[in-house]
mmCIF file of C-alpha atoms in Angstrom:
data_model
loop_
_atom_site.group_PDB
_atom_site.id
_atom_site.type_symbol
_atom_site.label_atom_id
_atom_site.label_comp_id
_atom_site.label_asym_id
_atom_site.label_seq_id
_atom_site.Cartn_x
_atom_site.Cartn_y
_atom_site.Cartn_z
ATOM 1 C CA MET A 1 -0.002 -0.003 0.002
ATOM 2 C CA ARG A 2 2.841 2.408 0.900
ATOM 3 C CA LYS A 3 4.523 1.747 -2.450
ATOM 4 C CA VAL A 4 1.305 2.614 -4.298
ATOM 5 C CA VAL A 5 0.896 5.861 -2.319
ATOM 6 C CA LYS A 6 4.511 6.843 -3.029
ATOM 7 C CA ARG A 7 4.077 6.078 -6.744
ATOM 8 C CA LEU A 8 0.914 8.148 -6.942
ATOM 9 C CA PHE A 9 2.587 11.004 -5.072
ATOM 10 C CA LYS A 10 5.505 10.984 -7.516
ATOM 11 C CA GLU A 11 3.150 10.921 -10.483
ATOM 12 C CA ALA A 12 1.208 13.871 -9.071
ATOM 13 C CA ARG A 13 4.389 15.856 -8.515
ATOM 14 C CA PHE A 14 5.468 15.010 -12.083
ATOM 15 C CA VAL A 15 2.167 16.289 -13.469
ATOM 16 C CA GLN A 16 2.547 19.493 -11.467
ATOM 17 C CA LEU A 17 6.085 19.922 -12.781
ATOM 18 C CA VAL A 18 4.991 19.404 -16.374
ATOM 19 C CA ALA A 19 2.199 21.928 -15.910
ATOM 20 C CA LEU A 20 4.638 24.410 -14.458
ATOM 21 C CA LEU A 21 7.068 23.933 -17.342
ATOM 22 C CA ILE A 22 4.280 24.451 -19.854
ATOM 23 C CA LEU A 23 3.694 27.837 -18.231
ATOM 24 C CA ILE A 24 7.367 28.772 -18.023
ATOM 25 C CA ILE A 25 8.911 27.536 -21.278
ATOM 26 C CA PRO A 26 6.950 29.825 -23.657
ATOM 27 C CA VAL A 27 8.114 32.819 -21.614
ATOM 28 C CA VAL A 28 11.761 31.714 -21.829
ATOM 29 C CA ILE A 29 11.497 31.078 -25.567
ATOM 30 C CA ALA A 30 9.738 34.353 -26.123
ATOM 31 C CA THR A 31 12.394 36.311 -24.260
ATOM 32 C CA ALA A 32 15.481 34.315 -25.286
ATOM 33 C CA GLY A 33 16.523 36.789 -27.986
ATOM 34 C CA VAL A 34 15.984 39.790 -25.745
ATOM 35 C CA LEU A 35 18.380 38.463 -23.092
ATOM 36 C CA VAL A 36 21.452 38.979 -25.298
ATOM 37 C CA PRO A 37 22.651 42.496 -24.495
ATOM 38 C CA GLN A 38 23.935 44.934 -27.079
ATOM 39 C CA LYS A 39 26.396 46.463 -24.555
ATOM 40 C CA LEU A 40 28.126 44.508 -21.810
ATOM 41 C CA GLY A 41 30.356 45.816 -19.040
ATOM 42 C CA ILE A 42 31.403 44.082 -15.840
ATOM 43 C CA ALA A 43 28.252 42.042 -15.564
ATOM 44 C CA LYS A 44 27.033 38.465 -15.950
ATOM 45 C CA VAL A 45 24.090 37.650 -18.190
ATOM 46 C CA GLU A 46 22.730 34.105 -17.822
ATOM 47 C CA LEU A 47 21.492 32.671 -21.132
ATOM 48 C CA GLY A 48 21.329 28.951 -20.377
ATOM 49 C CA LYS A 49 22.368 28.001 -23.917
ATOM 50 C CA GLU A 50 25.502 26.765 -25.619
ATOM 51 C CA LEU A 51 27.370 29.737 -27.032
ATOM 52 C CA LYS A 52 30.027 30.628 -29.547
ATOM 53 C CA VAL A 53 32.080 33.778 -29.309
ATOM 54 C CA ASP A 54 33.633 34.969 -32.563
ATOM 55 C CA GLY A 55 33.013 31.519 -34.049
ATOM 56 C CA LYS A 56 34.672 29.597 -31.192
ATOM 57 C CA ASN A 57 32.914 27.451 -28.594
ATOM 58 C CA PHE A 58 32.480 29.278 -25.280
ATOM 59 C CA PRO A 59 32.874 27.153 -22.116
ATOM 60 C CA PHE A 60 29.929 28.739 -20.257
ATOM 61 C CA THR A 61 26.210 29.205 -20.828
ATOM 62 C CA PHE A 62 26.404 32.834 -19.698
ATOM 63 C CA LEU A 63 28.048 35.982 -20.965
ATOM 64 C CA ASP A 64 30.336 38.031 -18.760
ATOM 65 C CA GLY A 65 32.331 41.060 -19.812
ATOM 66 C CA MET A 66 35.141 39.928 -17.503
ATOM 67 C CA LEU A 67 35.602 36.827 -19.679
ATOM 68 C CA LEU A 68 35.488 38.513 -23.071
ATOM 69 C CA VAL A 69 37.912 40.728 -24.989
ATOM 70 C CA ASP A 70 36.804 44.346 -25.093
ATOM 71 C CA GLY A 71 35.328 45.434 -28.408
ATOM 72 C CA LYS A 72 32.565 44.098 -30.653
ATOM 73 C CA ARG A 73 32.056 40.343 -30.254
ATOM 74 C CA THR A 74 29.888 38.055 -32.386
ATOM 75 C CA ILE A 75 27.778 35.793 -30.171
ATOM 76 C CA THR A 76 26.106 32.743 -31.701
ATOM 77 C CA MET A 77 23.200 31.133 -29.860
ATOM 78 C CA ASN A 78 20.626 28.714 -31.299
ATOM 79 C CA GLY A 79 22.138 29.334 -34.722
ATOM 80 C CA GLN A 80 21.420 33.048 -34.532
ATOM 81 C CA LYS A 81 24.155 35.682 -34.398
ATOM 82 C CA TYR A 82 24.204 38.754 -32.147
ATOM 83 C CA ILE A 83 26.727 41.617 -31.982
ATOM 84 C CA VAL A 84 27.682 42.488 -28.417
ATOM 85 C CA GLU A 85 29.982 45.389 -27.592
ATOM 86 C CA VAL A 86 32.145 44.744 -24.531
ATOM 87 C CA LYS A 87 33.895 47.414 -22.427
ATOM 88 C CA THR A 88 35.356 46.830 -18.958
ATOM 89 C CA SER A 89 37.698 49.795 -18.548
ATOM 90 C CA PRO A 90 36.558 53.343 -17.755
ATOM 91 C CA ASP A 91 37.300 56.341 -19.919
ATOM 92 C CA GLN A 92 40.221 58.521 -18.847
ATOM 93 C CA ILE A 93 37.982 61.326 -17.581
ATOM 94 C CA ARG A 94 38.545 63.423 -14.475
ATOM 95 C CA LEU A 95 35.888 65.878 -13.348
ATOM 96 C CA ASN A 96 36.508 69.573 -12.769
ATOM 97 C CA GLY A 97 33.416 71.599 -12.192
ATOM 98 C CA ILE A 98 33.022 75.387 -12.098
ATOM 99 C CA THR A 99 30.290 77.743 -10.921
ATOM 100 C CA GLU A 100 28.510 79.759 -13.602
ATOM 101 C CA VAL A 101 25.606 82.002 -12.504
ATOM 102 C CA TYR A 102 24.063 79.758 -9.836
ATOM 103 C CA THR A 103 24.840 76.685 -11.898
ATOM 104 C CA TYR A 104 27.606 74.090 -11.460
ATOM 105 C CA VAL A 105 28.958 73.009 -14.841
ATOM 106 C CA PHE A 106 31.136 70.076 -15.992
ATOM 107 C CA GLU A 107 32.881 69.588 -19.329
ATOM 108 C CA SER A 108 31.227 66.156 -19.812
ATOM 109 C CA THR A 109 27.900 64.581 -18.991
ATOM 110 C CA VAL A 110 27.610 63.160 -15.486
ATOM 111 C CA THR A 111 25.008 61.414 -13.381
ATOM 112 C CA PHE A 112 23.845 63.324 -10.286
ATOM 113 C CA TYR A 113 22.908 61.619 -7.011
ATOM 114 C CA ASP A 114 21.457 62.935 -3.774
ATOM 115 C CA PRO A 115 23.662 61.505 -0.988
ATOM 116 C CA THR A 116 20.875 61.821 1.562
ATOM 117 C CA VAL A 117 19.082 59.017 -0.305
ATOM 118 C CA ARG A 118 20.544 55.595 0.401
ATOM 119 C CA ALA A 119 20.254 54.328 -3.151
ATOM 120 C CA LEU A 120 21.891 54.678 -6.567
ATOM 121 C CA LYS A 121 18.828 56.499 -7.850
ATOM 122 C CA ALA A 122 19.864 59.190 -10.326
ATOM 123 C CA ILE A 123 18.175 62.580 -10.005
ATOM 124 C CA ASN A 124 19.519 63.850 -13.342
ATOM 125 C CA LYS A 125 21.990 63.157 -16.125
ATOM 126 C CA SER A 126 23.501 66.288 -17.646
ATOM 127 C CA ASN A 127 26.633 68.436 -17.661
ATOM 128 C CA GLU A 128 25.166 71.000 -15.255
ATOM 129 C CA ILE A 129 22.964 71.343 -12.191
ATOM 130 C CA LYS A 130 21.405 74.319 -10.443
ATOM 131 C CA LEU A 131 23.087 75.243 -7.162
ATOM 132 C CA SER A 132 21.020 75.210 -3.989
ATOM 133 C CA ASP A 133 21.357 74.750 -0.219
ATOM 134 C CA LYS A 134 21.805 71.049 -0.909
ATOM 135 C CA PHE A 135 24.818 69.349 -2.363
ATOM 136 C CA TYR A 136 25.127 66.440 -4.754
ATOM 137 C CA LEU A 137 27.498 63.811 -6.103
ATOM 138 C CA ALA A 138 28.444 63.896 -9.781
ATOM 139 C CA VAL A 139 29.565 60.516 -11.160
ATOM 140 C CA ALA A 140 31.316 60.120 -14.518
ATOM 141 C CA SER A 141 30.502 56.723 -16.009
ATOM 142 C CA ASP A 142 30.101 55.266 -19.494
ATOM 143 C CA ASP A 143 27.161 53.394 -21.026
ATOM 144 C CA PHE A 144 28.684 50.133 -19.732
ATOM 145 C CA GLY A 145 28.662 51.154 -16.075
ATOM 146 C CA ASN A 146 32.422 51.751 -15.748
ATOM 147 C CA ILE A 147 33.233 54.510 -13.242
ATOM 148 C CA SER A 148 35.808 57.156 -14.176
ATOM 149 C CA ASP A 149 35.538 59.777 -11.462
ATOM 150 C CA VAL A 150 33.305 61.323 -8.803
ATOM 151 C CA ALA A 151 32.968 65.005 -7.947
ATOM 152 C CA PHE A 152 31.300 67.069 -5.239
ATOM 153 C CA VAL A 153 28.724 69.711 -6.139
ATOM 154 C CA PRO A 154 28.907 72.375 -3.416
ATOM 155 C CA PRO A 155 25.974 74.242 -1.891
ATOM 156 C CA THR A 156 25.453 77.970 -2.369
ATOM 157 C CA LEU A 157 27.514 80.289 -0.202
ATOM 158 C CA GLU A 158 24.667 82.627 0.682
ATOM 159 C CA ASN A 159 23.259 83.806 4.025
ATOM 160 C CA LEU A 160 26.401 82.851 5.915
ATOM 161 C CA ASP A 161 27.578 84.405 9.169
ATOM 162 C CA ILE A 162 31.299 84.963 9.648
ATOM 163 C CA LEU A 163 32.508 83.002 12.657
ATOM 164 C CA ASP A 164 34.751 84.835 15.102
ATOM 165 C CA SER A 165 38.068 83.122 15.753
ATOM 166 C CA GLN A 166 38.842 84.867 19.044
ATOM 167 C CA ASN A 167 37.044 82.155 20.983
ATOM 168 C CA PRO A 168 37.204 78.380 20.472
ATOM 169 C CA ILE A 169 34.528 76.864 18.224
ATOM 170 C CA THR A 170 31.707 75.571 20.395
ATOM 171 C CA ASN A 171 28.242 74.251 19.572
ATOM 172 C CA ILE A 172 27.148 75.872 16.288
ATOM 173 C CA SER A 173 23.741 76.899 15.020
ATOM 174 C CA GLY A 174 22.817 78.296 11.604
ATOM 175 C CA ARG A 175 25.214 78.623 8.666
ATOM 176 C CA LYS A 176 28.713 79.738 9.655
ATOM 177 C CA PHE A 177 31.714 80.615 7.491
ATOM 178 C CA LEU A 178 35.378 80.442 8.520
ATOM 179 C CA LEU A 179 37.731 82.954 6.849
ATOM 180 C CA SER A 180 41.376 82.225 6.157
ATOM 181 C CA SER A 181 42.196 85.822 7.124
ATOM 182 C CA LYS A 182 40.880 85.187 10.642
ATOM 183 C CA SER A 183 42.774 81.918 11.124
ATOM 184 C CA PRO A 184 43.635 80.048 13.189
ATOM 185 C CA TYR A 185 40.365 78.712 14.575
ATOM 186 C CA ARG A 186 40.401 76.319 17.533
ATOM 187 C CA ILE A 187 38.436 73.235 18.579
ATOM 188 C CA ILE A 188 39.359 72.226 22.138
ATOM 189 C CA SER A 189 36.575 69.825 23.170
ATOM 190 C CA LYS A 190 33.581 67.920 21.837
ATOM 191 C CA THR A 191 31.606 70.276 19.604
ATOM 192 C CA LEU A 192 28.223 69.731 17.975
ATOM 193 C CA LEU A 193 27.207 70.830 14.483
ATOM 194 C CA PRO A 194 23.428 70.266 14.655
ATOM 195 C CA GLU A 195 21.095 69.093 11.926
ATOM 196 C CA LYS A 196 20.143 71.880 9.457
ATOM 197 C CA SER A 197 23.281 73.807 10.475
ATOM 198 C CA ALA A 198 26.373 74.230 8.305
ATOM 199 C CA LEU A 199 30.034 75.006 8.829
ATOM 200 C CA MET A 200 31.912 76.110 5.724
ATOM 201 C CA LEU A 201 35.658 76.698 5.590
ATOM 202 C CA GLU A 202 37.317 79.028 3.127
ATOM 203 C CA SER A 203 40.367 77.718 1.293
ATOM 204 C CA GLY A 204 43.499 78.309 3.371
ATOM 205 C CA VAL A 205 41.782 78.143 6.773
ATOM 206 C CA THR A 206 43.814 76.669 9.654
ATOM 207 C CA VAL A 207 42.058 74.810 12.467
ATOM 208 C CA ILE A 208 43.946 73.911 15.630
ATOM 209 C CA THR A 209 42.552 70.842 17.374
ATOM 210 C CA ALA A 210 43.368 69.997 20.965
ATOM 211 C CA LEU A 211 44.037 66.437 22.087
ATOM 212 C CA ASN A 212 40.810 64.352 21.819
ATOM 213 C CA ALA A 213 38.894 67.285 20.311
ATOM 214 C CA GLU A 214 35.910 66.149 18.248
ATOM 215 C CA LEU A 215 33.451 67.831 15.884
ATOM 216 C CA ASN A 216 30.189 65.857 15.744
ATOM 217 C CA ILE A 217 28.638 66.630 12.332
ATOM 218 C CA LYS A 218 24.876 66.145 12.201
ATOM 219 C CA GLY A 219 24.476 68.960 9.682
ATOM 220 C CA ALA A 220 26.863 69.891 6.849
ATOM 221 C CA PHE A 221 30.621 70.420 6.983
ATOM 222 C CA VAL A 222 32.164 71.765 3.742
ATOM 223 C CA THR A 223 35.602 73.005 2.822
ATOM 224 C CA THR A 224 35.729 75.288 -0.234
ATOM 225 C CA GLY A 225 39.400 74.510 -0.865
ATOM 226 C CA LEU A 226 42.398 72.985 0.885
ATOM 227 C CA VAL A 227 42.522 73.677 4.638
ATOM 228 C CA SER A 228 44.889 72.639 7.430
ATOM 229 C CA PHE A 229 44.271 70.847 10.730
ATOM 230 C CA LEU A 230 47.027 71.191 13.297
ATOM 231 C CA GLY A 231 47.075 68.658 16.104
ATOM 232 C CA SER A 232 45.123 65.447 16.621
ATOM 233 C CA GLY A 233 41.365 65.261 16.589
ATOM 234 C CA LYS A 234 38.317 63.690 15.031
ATOM 235 C CA LEU A 235 35.466 64.580 12.694
ATOM 236 C CA THR A 236 32.419 62.385 13.375
ATOM 237 C CA VAL A 237 29.500 62.192 10.942
ATOM 238 C CA SER A 238 26.229 60.969 12.452
ATOM 239 C CA ASP A 239 22.464 60.928 11.909
ATOM 240 C CA SER A 240 21.955 62.561 8.471
ATOM 241 C CA GLY A 241 25.159 64.595 8.537
ATOM 242 C CA SER A 242 27.519 65.124 5.601
ATOM 243 C CA ALA A 243 31.162 66.121 5.316
ATOM 244 C CA TYR A 244 33.197 67.239 2.328
ATOM 245 C CA VAL A 245 36.835 67.535 3.443
ATOM 246 C CA SER A 246 39.850 68.767 1.506
ATOM 247 C CA ALA A 247 42.518 69.035 4.143
ATOM 248 C CA ILE A 248 46.057 68.413 5.322
ATOM 249 C CA GLY A 249 45.758 66.801 8.748
ATOM 250 C CA PRO A 250 48.024 63.780 9.270
ATOM 251 C CA GLU A 251 46.707 63.332 12.825
ATOM 252 C CA ILE A 252 43.026 63.758 12.001
ATOM 253 C CA ASP A 253 40.554 60.852 11.933
ATOM 254 C CA ILE A 254 37.105 60.752 10.347
ATOM 255 C CA SER A 255 34.450 58.375 11.657
ATOM 256 C CA SER A 256 30.739 57.894 11.118
ATOM 257 C CA ASP A 257 27.697 56.323 12.702
ATOM 258 C CA ARG A 258 25.274 56.401 9.786
ATOM 259 C CA GLY A 259 25.295 59.789 8.069
ATOM 260 C CA SER A 260 24.699 60.716 4.430
ATOM 261 C CA LEU A 261 28.179 61.395 3.042
ATOM 262 C CA ILE A 262 31.885 61.331 3.763
ATOM 263 C CA PHE A 263 33.822 62.822 0.847
ATOM 264 C CA VAL A 264 37.589 63.151 1.303
ATOM 265 C CA ASP A 265 39.142 64.972 -1.634
ATOM 266 C CA GLY A 266 42.781 65.876 -2.204
ATOM 267 C CA SER A 267 43.562 65.195 1.450
ATOM 268 C CA ASN A 268 46.285 63.777 3.642
ATOM 269 C CA LEU A 269 44.580 62.401 6.759
ATOM 270 C CA ARG A 270 45.205 59.582 9.201
ATOM 271 C CA ASN A 271 42.235 57.183 9.395
ATOM 272 C CA ILE A 272 38.623 56.777 8.231
ATOM 273 C CA ASP A 273 36.184 54.505 10.099
ATOM 274 C CA ALA A 274 32.829 54.653 8.267
ATOM 275 C CA ASN A 275 29.810 52.688 9.447
ATOM 276 C CA LEU A 276 26.394 52.544 7.754
ATOM 277 C CA THR A 277 26.948 55.791 5.836
ATOM 278 C CA ASN A 278 25.076 56.221 2.561
ATOM 279 C CA PHE A 279 28.093 57.234 0.444
ATOM 280 C CA VAL A 280 31.842 57.297 1.071
ATOM 281 C CA VAL A 281 34.184 58.884 -1.496
ATOM 282 C CA ILE A 282 37.986 58.932 -1.239
ATOM 283 C CA ARG A 283 39.542 60.879 -4.102
ATOM 284 C CA LYS A 284 43.128 61.976 -4.700
ATOM 285 C CA SER A 285 43.925 61.328 -1.041
ATOM 286 C CA SER A 286 46.479 59.588 1.157
ATOM 287 C CA LEU A 287 45.406 57.702 4.285
ATOM 288 C CA ASN A 288 46.895 55.220 6.727
ATOM 289 C CA ARG A 289 43.865 53.077 7.513
ATOM 290 C CA VAL A 290 40.354 52.967 6.091
ATOM 291 C CA SER A 291 37.597 50.747 7.509
ATOM 292 C CA ILE A 292 34.224 50.760 5.707
ATOM 293 C CA ASN A 293 31.289 48.725 7.056
ATOM 294 C CA GLY A 294 27.691 48.621 5.824
ATOM 295 C CA VAL A 295 28.115 51.593 3.470
ATOM 296 C CA HIS A 296 25.754 51.643 0.505
ATOM 297 C CA THR A 297 28.188 52.929 -2.155
ATOM 298 C CA VAL A 298 31.945 53.524 -2.012
ATOM 299 C CA TYR A 299 34.209 55.256 -4.559
ATOM 300 C CA ILE A 300 38.000 55.204 -4.119
ATOM 301 C CA ILE A 301 39.829 57.031 -6.919
ATOM 302 C CA ASP A 302 43.425 58.140 -7.542
ATOM 303 C CA SER A 303 44.379 57.459 -3.915
ATOM 304 C CA SER A 304 46.972 55.763 -1.705
ATOM 305 C CA ILE A 305 45.959 53.737 1.392
ATOM 306 C CA GLU A 306 48.066 51.602 3.692
ATOM 307 C CA GLU A 307 45.254 49.403 5.067
ATOM 308 C CA LEU A 308 41.761 49.057 3.613
ATOM 309 C CA GLU A 309 38.981 46.921 5.097
ATOM 310 C CA ILE A 310 35.621 46.570 3.354
ATOM 311 C CA GLN A 311 32.722 44.657 4.930
ATOM 312 C CA ASN A 312 29.068 44.321 3.993
ATOM 313 C CA CYS A 313 29.249 46.832 1.124
ATOM 314 C CA GLY A 314 27.317 46.151 -2.059
ATOM 315 C CA ASN A 315 28.768 48.803 -4.387
ATOM 316 C CA VAL A 316 32.496 49.469 -4.172
ATOM 317 C CA PHE A 317 34.428 51.023 -7.076
ATOM 318 C CA ILE A 318 38.208 51.406 -6.939
ATOM 319 C CA ASN A 319 40.040 53.193 -9.747
ATOM 320 C CA ASN A 320 43.755 53.918 -10.133
ATOM 321 C CA THR A 321 44.563 53.343 -6.449
ATOM 322 C CA VAL A 322 47.465 51.790 -4.552
ATOM 323 C CA VAL A 323 46.764 49.848 -1.348
ATOM 324 C CA ASN A 324 49.223 47.880 0.708
ATOM 325 C CA ASP A 325 46.781 45.566 2.522
ATOM 326 C CA VAL A 326 43.147 45.027 1.437
ATOM 327 C CA LYS A 327 40.542 42.858 3.211
ATOM 328 C CA VAL A 328 37.140 42.294 1.567
ATOM 329 C CA GLY A 329 34.500 40.362 3.522
ATOM 330 C CA LEU A 330 30.881 39.831 4.574
ATOM 331 C CA VAL A 331 29.242 39.578 1.163
ATOM 332 C CA SER A 332 30.841 42.670 -0.298
ATOM 333 C CA LYS A 333 31.013 43.449 -4.020
ATOM 334 C CA VAL A 334 34.082 45.270 -5.382
ATOM 335 C CA ILE A 335 35.074 46.390 -8.884
ATOM 336 C CA SER A 336 38.639 47.614 -9.316
ATOM 337 C CA TYR A 337 40.359 49.123 -12.323
ATOM 338 C CA ASP A 338 44.026 49.949 -12.907
ATOM 339 C CA SER A 339 45.028 49.458 -9.273
ATOM 340 C CA ARG A 340 47.845 47.821 -7.295
ATOM 341 C CA PHE A 341 47.465 45.764 -4.152
ATOM 342 C CA ASP A 342 50.297 44.169 -2.217
ATOM 343 C CA LYS A 343 47.991 41.930 -0.176
ATOM 344 C CA LEU A 344 44.378 41.190 -1.132
ATOM 345 C CA SER A 345 42.193 38.936 1.028
ATOM 346 C CA ILE A 346 38.630 38.105 -0.174
ATOM 347 C CA SER A 347 36.301 36.059 2.033
ATOM 348 C CA ASP A 348 32.763 35.379 3.263
ATOM 349 C CA LEU A 349 30.852 35.092 -0.018
ATOM 350 C CA SER A 350 32.267 38.317 -1.413
ATOM 351 C CA SER A 351 32.684 39.081 -5.107
ATOM 352 C CA VAL A 352 35.643 40.975 -6.616
ATOM 353 C CA ALA A 353 36.385 41.933 -10.236
ATOM 354 C CA LEU A 354 39.883 43.107 -11.095
ATOM 355 C CA VAL A 355 40.658 44.769 -14.415
ATOM 356 C CA SER A 356 44.178 45.764 -15.535
ATOM 357 C CA SER A 357 45.484 45.469 -11.974
ATOM 358 C CA LYS A 358 48.544 44.064 -10.229
ATOM 359 C CA ILE A 359 48.312 41.960 -7.070
ATOM 360 C CA THR A 360 51.322 40.555 -5.256
ATOM 361 C CA ASN A 361 49.615 38.210 -2.760
ATOM 362 C CA LEU A 362 45.983 37.155 -3.123
ATOM 363 C CA GLN A 363 43.852 34.880 -0.965
ATOM 364 C CA LEU A 364 40.327 33.822 -1.951
ATOM 365 C CA SER A 365 38.295 31.869 0.605
ATOM 366 C CA LYS A 366 34.897 31.026 2.167
ATOM 367 C CA GLY A 367 32.773 30.774 -0.953
ATOM 368 C CA SER A 368 33.935 33.986 -2.582
ATOM 369 C CA VAL A 369 34.185 34.702 -6.313
ATOM 370 C CA LEU A 370 37.077 36.406 -8.117
ATOM 371 C CA LYS A 371 37.119 37.510 -11.733
ATOM 372 C CA VAL A 372 40.410 38.911 -12.988
ATOM 373 C CA LYS A 373 41.106 40.289 -16.466
ATOM 374 C CA ASN A 374 44.192 41.682 -18.172
ATOM 375 C CA SER A 375 46.067 41.629 -14.865
ATOM 376 C CA THR A 376 49.091 40.215 -13.064
ATOM 377 C CA LEU A 377 48.994 37.917 -10.031
ATOM 378 C CA MET A 378 52.231 36.959 -8.358
ATOM 379 C CA ASN A 379 50.984 34.534 -5.680
ATOM 380 C CA ALA A 380 47.331 33.472 -5.506
ATOM 381 C CA LYS A 381 45.634 30.998 -3.164
ATOM 382 C CA VAL A 382 42.046 29.818 -3.843
ATOM 383 C CA GLU A 383 40.295 27.636 -1.269
ATOM 384 C CA ASP A 384 37.155 26.942 0.810
ATOM 385 C CA TYR A 385 34.620 26.464 -2.027
ATOM 386 C CA SER A 386 35.646 29.659 -3.803
ATOM 387 C CA ILE A 387 35.738 30.186 -7.564
ATOM 388 C CA ALA A 388 38.319 32.100 -9.603
ATOM 389 C CA TYR A 389 37.864 33.091 -13.240
ATOM 390 C CA ILE A 390 41.206 34.067 -14.766
ATOM 391 C CA PHE A 391 41.094 35.728 -18.190
ATOM 392 C CA LYS A 392 44.073 37.026 -20.166
ATOM 393 C CA THR A 393 46.103 37.243 -16.961
ATOM 394 C CA ASN A 394 49.634 36.216 -15.992
ATOM 395 C CA VAL A 395 49.869 34.212 -12.760
ATOM 396 C CA ASN A 396 53.261 33.400 -11.270
ATOM 397 C CA GLN A 397 51.980 30.835 -8.736
ATOM 398 C CA LEU A 398 48.456 29.542 -8.122
ATOM 399 C CA SER A 399 47.542 27.267 -5.197
ATOM 400 C CA VAL A 400 44.092 25.620 -5.263
ATOM 401 C CA GLY A 401 42.453 23.660 -2.447
ATOM 402 C CA ASN A 402 38.820 22.567 -2.275
ATOM 403 C CA ALA A 403 37.903 25.250 -4.826
ATOM 404 C CA LYS A 404 37.509 25.804 -8.562
ATOM 405 C CA TYR A 405 39.396 27.919 -11.037
ATOM 406 C CA TYR A 406 38.852 28.557 -14.747
ATOM 407 C CA GLN A 407 41.771 29.565 -16.907
ATOM 408 C CA LEU A 408 40.931 31.372 -20.132
ATOM 409 C CA GLU A 409 43.713 32.580 -22.402
ATOM 410 C CA SER A 410 45.945 33.018 -19.353
ATOM 411 C CA ASN A 411 49.429 31.929 -18.352
ATOM 412 C CA ILE A 412 49.891 30.151 -15.003
ATOM 413 C CA LYS A 413 53.588 29.552 -14.413
ATOM 414 C CA LYS A 414 53.250 27.240 -11.414
ATOM 415 C CA LEU A 415 50.102 25.392 -10.260
ATOM 416 C CA THR A 416 49.883 23.670 -6.863
ATOM 417 C CA LYS A 417 46.975 21.453 -5.769
ATOM 418 C CA LEU A 418 46.490 21.749 -2.026
ATOM 419 C CA GLN A 419 45.466 18.653 -0.106
ATOM 420 C CA GLU A 420 41.759 18.755 0.752
ATOM 421 C CA GLU A 421 40.839 18.177 4.377
#
């Protein structure tokens, strides 16, 4: 009797499966041609079909710009040919904006974002934007999603009160302006910059910070040019606060507990410890240690960092940057172009794409995925159920244990199979 019941149950499940497939298959067939993209950047498009690329069999049933040569490729699927343009390197564009009659103008088209919104939801795409009390991020990217540069769009400098420098800066209300001619200004204790208040620093301002002095930014902190911090201290961004900092302050730290934006531009600072902030931008800057956790979107461009730790970040873009020690973990996603890393550790289901980069020591573990293209790896170790896709890359030594690697048009000088436990 039990055997009969089991057989009937299996037959019923089979009928349900067939019915489900009848509903699904026409949709797949109807949309199969649409799934082949015309433009492909650093992205994976699952097609589920045998493919040929430029007349040669392709080893996967998906397309990925990290596994294809840049340029126009001919993709053959189901006997039909498609032309796909591949591009995985950004244009050599750097943004320099200027103010023209209440408008901020760039030489090229950019995408504008509101950093108070924790999403990559564009508010406009143009070469200009009207200035207001708010400030914005301008991102230069191509049609393939490759990021070239990021710029800061400043707020208007109207209705500002000049702050007296005779007394130390204490709790601030309203919109205050610091003049270089009245420098130096002093911060000697914990100071609050409340929500809806702003502190703007003229280029050339000097701020003297006492030991353990801290400015808690819940409003807006903006430098209009390069300023100087003398002494040790901390800028803390919290609640919905934002900070745009262009400064020389080798003993200054920046930290955050939430907040909208940390933008460090053309600076020499000590450390950044950013937690749960909407956007973090490090541009043309030099730092000792940077820790970024739970940040929505991160841009690191034209910079030098000794130690970089990225955790639980879904959108990280690194361009033309040198880092001594990089740790990527907790399901983070990183795209890096034209960069150099001495040590790179990727773990905890993270995903990293490296284009035209150089890595001395790389470790991939705990179910993570690495895609590397047109790069150089000196010593790489892949283990713990991780996967490495290596395309047009030179590898001096690769060690693999309990993991997978795919070698496409690459040169691996020495391969070592690690003993599985």
